[in-house]
Amino acid sequence: MQFGYFDDTRREYVITQPDTPLPWINYLGCEEYFGVISNTAGGYSFYRDARLRRLIRYRYNNASLDSSGRCIYLRDDDSSGHLFWSPTWQPVRHPLDEYECRHGLGYTIIRSKLAGIEAQIRFFIPLGENLEIWELTLTNQREGPANLSVFSAVEFCLWDAQDDATNFQRNYSIGEVEVVDNIIYHKSEYRERRNHFAYFACSEPLVGYDTQREAFLGSYRGWDSPQAVEKGQMSNSLALGWQPIGAQHVKIQMKAGEQKKIIFVLGYHENAQDEKFDPPDSQTINKSTVKAVIARYLQTNEVEKAFQALRIYWDGLLGKLQVSTPDDHTNRMVNIWNAYQVMVTFNFSRSASYFESGIGRGMGFRDSNQDLLGFMHLIPERARARILDLAATQLPSGGAYHQYQPLTNRGNNDIGSGFNDDPLWLILSVTAYIKETGDWGILDVLVPYDNQVGTEEPLYGHLQHSIQYTLERIGPHGLPLIGRADWNDCLNLNCFSDQPGQSFQTTTNKDGKVAESVFIAGLFVLAAREMVELGKKLEVAKKEGKAVGDFSLLPSPTLLQNIAEMEKAVWAAGWDGKWFRRAYDDFGRPVGSKECEEGQIFIEPQGMCIMAGLGVEDGRAALALDSVFEQLATPHGIVLHQPAYTRYYLHLGEISSYPPGYKENAGIFCHTNPWIMIAEAKIGHGDRAHDYYLRINPSARENLSELHRCEPYVYAQMIAGKDAPLHGEAKNSWLTGAAAWNYIAITQWILGIRPTYEGLEIKPVVPSGWKDFEVRRHFRGIRYLIRAERRATGNGVRLEADGKSIEGTVIPVPPAGTKEVRVLARIG
Ligand code: BGC
Ligand code: NOJ
């Protein structure tokens, strides 16, 4: 069963019934002001940091689901029963005659009809602005005139969303607003240390407003039946403490067939410290600095212009990589939704969704470095800035803060560091960035450690430190020590927690000198090989007299030696006979081995070790992948491990805290599946790689929506594994490394279009049944028009660029001034 359909020409997903299994959400905003919006206009907005600069409240686990956020009410002032409804369905949930929600790229349009009144609301954030627009278009489709009341409402968050949800003894007294010239200003704490405020404006004159929540709702009433809406009368309440809101009342009269537009603008503004008040010695917000922008976006022509600019912006971004393959799900995800999700994960890491409250985590170190892998080609300058921000949270030890807050760029102390895989991911993002852009200069940029002035070192030194960090933490089997956890945050081998409420990630009861990770060993080999290659390229560049900075290059021979030793350790202690083991626990016993009672085989080391090249030449990779196929693959994707843990193991940690089949306990992690796709592609198995790709491809699962439950246009973190009662049910959509990795797997390894230092590599490993496909790819300012044609079975490639045949699989970067290169790839 489906709850909507894809409209690929408009790049929209169209939801046709409001009661989707879960709120099906979208993101607004591209730069600094952002919103999360559901198909019924629920959600919240924030400026840069979902925790520290939250504009509106949202209650995550509320009953009913998704019942607050952006509220619009329509009231039929003519009807005797005072009919009122939400044109977005929620919060009133009055049945609608028609309903449709179009989630597009950076905007959401909800259209509905009831009692002869059609309402369409377009929600979006204009580029470059810190505000969101709700453009309401009403059409009177009745035979006669209509008198309507329109109400809007948002509940303000007192900025720090964590404090807002807990510190009521203070919060109940600090709320403050101003209502001036038809605009509601939320200014809690502006009198003291904050220099920012929110505003809520409307293009029509208000006949009333409320800013005190209970005055609007009536006591003991919810957002589904506000008293003011029922009565058709606001009380012009001014919030002092309690729960400040912004609610507006507009009355309109429409002739038969008439259409009217009403614009609501919700925004965020900062004033310079010495310009906060007007008059300067007062406590009144200086509004002169924000008036112009508000006035501008209350005009319909400006709104239309801004909307078109947003469309063009996305056309440009998506135009950087477009594919046309025999498979519609591949095309749709690569061309539209997967790229879009990559942008969203780049923006928020794991911090702000309907499941991640925006309170707990900021930007994850490993997460953001991986998100970058899919994002580079979209906006390289922003990728560069992010890399430098991340590197600045690296610690002098070479380790890294696990997370940092986007507003401050400072590492989060409550979680700290000690996740031993973290620093290695930086190497992957930096090398991918240089391959994409050719911007060697990034290696020269002086970046501090832990943001401490005086500790700056060229970025290249940070990468060396990442390598060093692993080498200084080697365990009894010669494998890297795991620390608090590696990619699998829930494999907490040094934690031994027996007290409820303890964080598995920060509780460390063991000294961490024994438990080792085969996964980190694989990641190390992958990253260290990147460093070797980078070092070689730098040497060449130096010889050629190019300015590559005056940092000393890590001598490759040492590193080669380190890699060889690590590989040896993996084969000696990390190979189980038919697959790679996962780890060694604090007692020195293997995890992910046939010797184990449960958790005998894990997906992560198979993916990572083979991506690093281990066993690719000698058949052991193929053996491991067959084991994955036999033991871990399901029709809904590949589970994390088998057998699932059926009880809590003190020495394993959070992984065994989840019921079997969920999350890290043998759920299908959409993040790790692409590693197996890449591994299969590496050994030439195009059919299997693409088959795995389709099993978790959201679009391909659209007709399973009733089971899958999450949005069919984006990846979810997890799909319940085969041990779960609801095998196939997805959870935690949107903010997941699945976005970047699936994008990489399909574009770079299955379609095989890979940036390298020398140029664009074209080496497809596609399904045997594919006769041809085309790719348009912008790479270093040049447009590549690639056509691949199958001439025989197999994965051989013969390339022609602009009619000339090319040696090997890399199209060298053409001479400056070249705008376009036409490539023909003959496969077989
Ligand atoms: C995992 C969750 C876990 C959390 C702890 C995440 O990486 O996916 O399962 O509960 O970390 O912070
Ligand atoms: C989600 C976390 O954000 C990520 O860092 C981690 O690797 C996975 N869960 C697996 O635990």
Short mmCIF file of C-alpha atoms in Angstrom, two decimals, residues 35 59 68 162 170 180 194 202 278 304 309 321 334 339 378 399 422 456 506 535 681 741 758:
data_model
loop_
_atom_site.label_atom_id
_atom_site.label_comp_id
_atom_site.label_asym_id
_atom_site.label_seq_id
_atom_site.Cartn_x
_atom_site.Cartn_y
_atom_site.Cartn_z
CA GLY A 35 12.90 24.04 9.69
CA ARG A 59 7.18 17.66 21.53
CA SER A 68 2.12 21.04 17.24
CA GLN A 162 17.09 21.52 26.53
CA ARG A 170 12.87 29.64 35.57
CA VAL A 180 3.92 46.36 17.56
CA ARG A 194 20.84 37.61 24.24
CA CYS A 202 1.35 38.78 8.64
CA ASP A 278 15.31 51.69 20.67
CA GLU A 304 7.31 34.23 -5.73
CA ALA A 309 15.31 31.32 -6.82
CA LEU A 321 25.23 14.62 -11.22
CA VAL A 334 20.36 9.44 -7.45
CA ALA A 339 21.31 13.84 -3.28
CA LEU A 378 27.49 19.65 -4.47
CA GLY A 399 41.77 11.65 18.95
CA ASP A 422 36.81 8.77 14.85
CA GLU A 456 47.77 25.34 14.82
CA THR A 506 30.63 7.36 28.39
CA GLY A 535 52.09 11.24 0.09
CA ALA A 681 31.44 -4.20 -6.84
CA TRP A 741 27.12 5.83 1.62
CA GLU A 758 44.40 12.61 -11.96
#
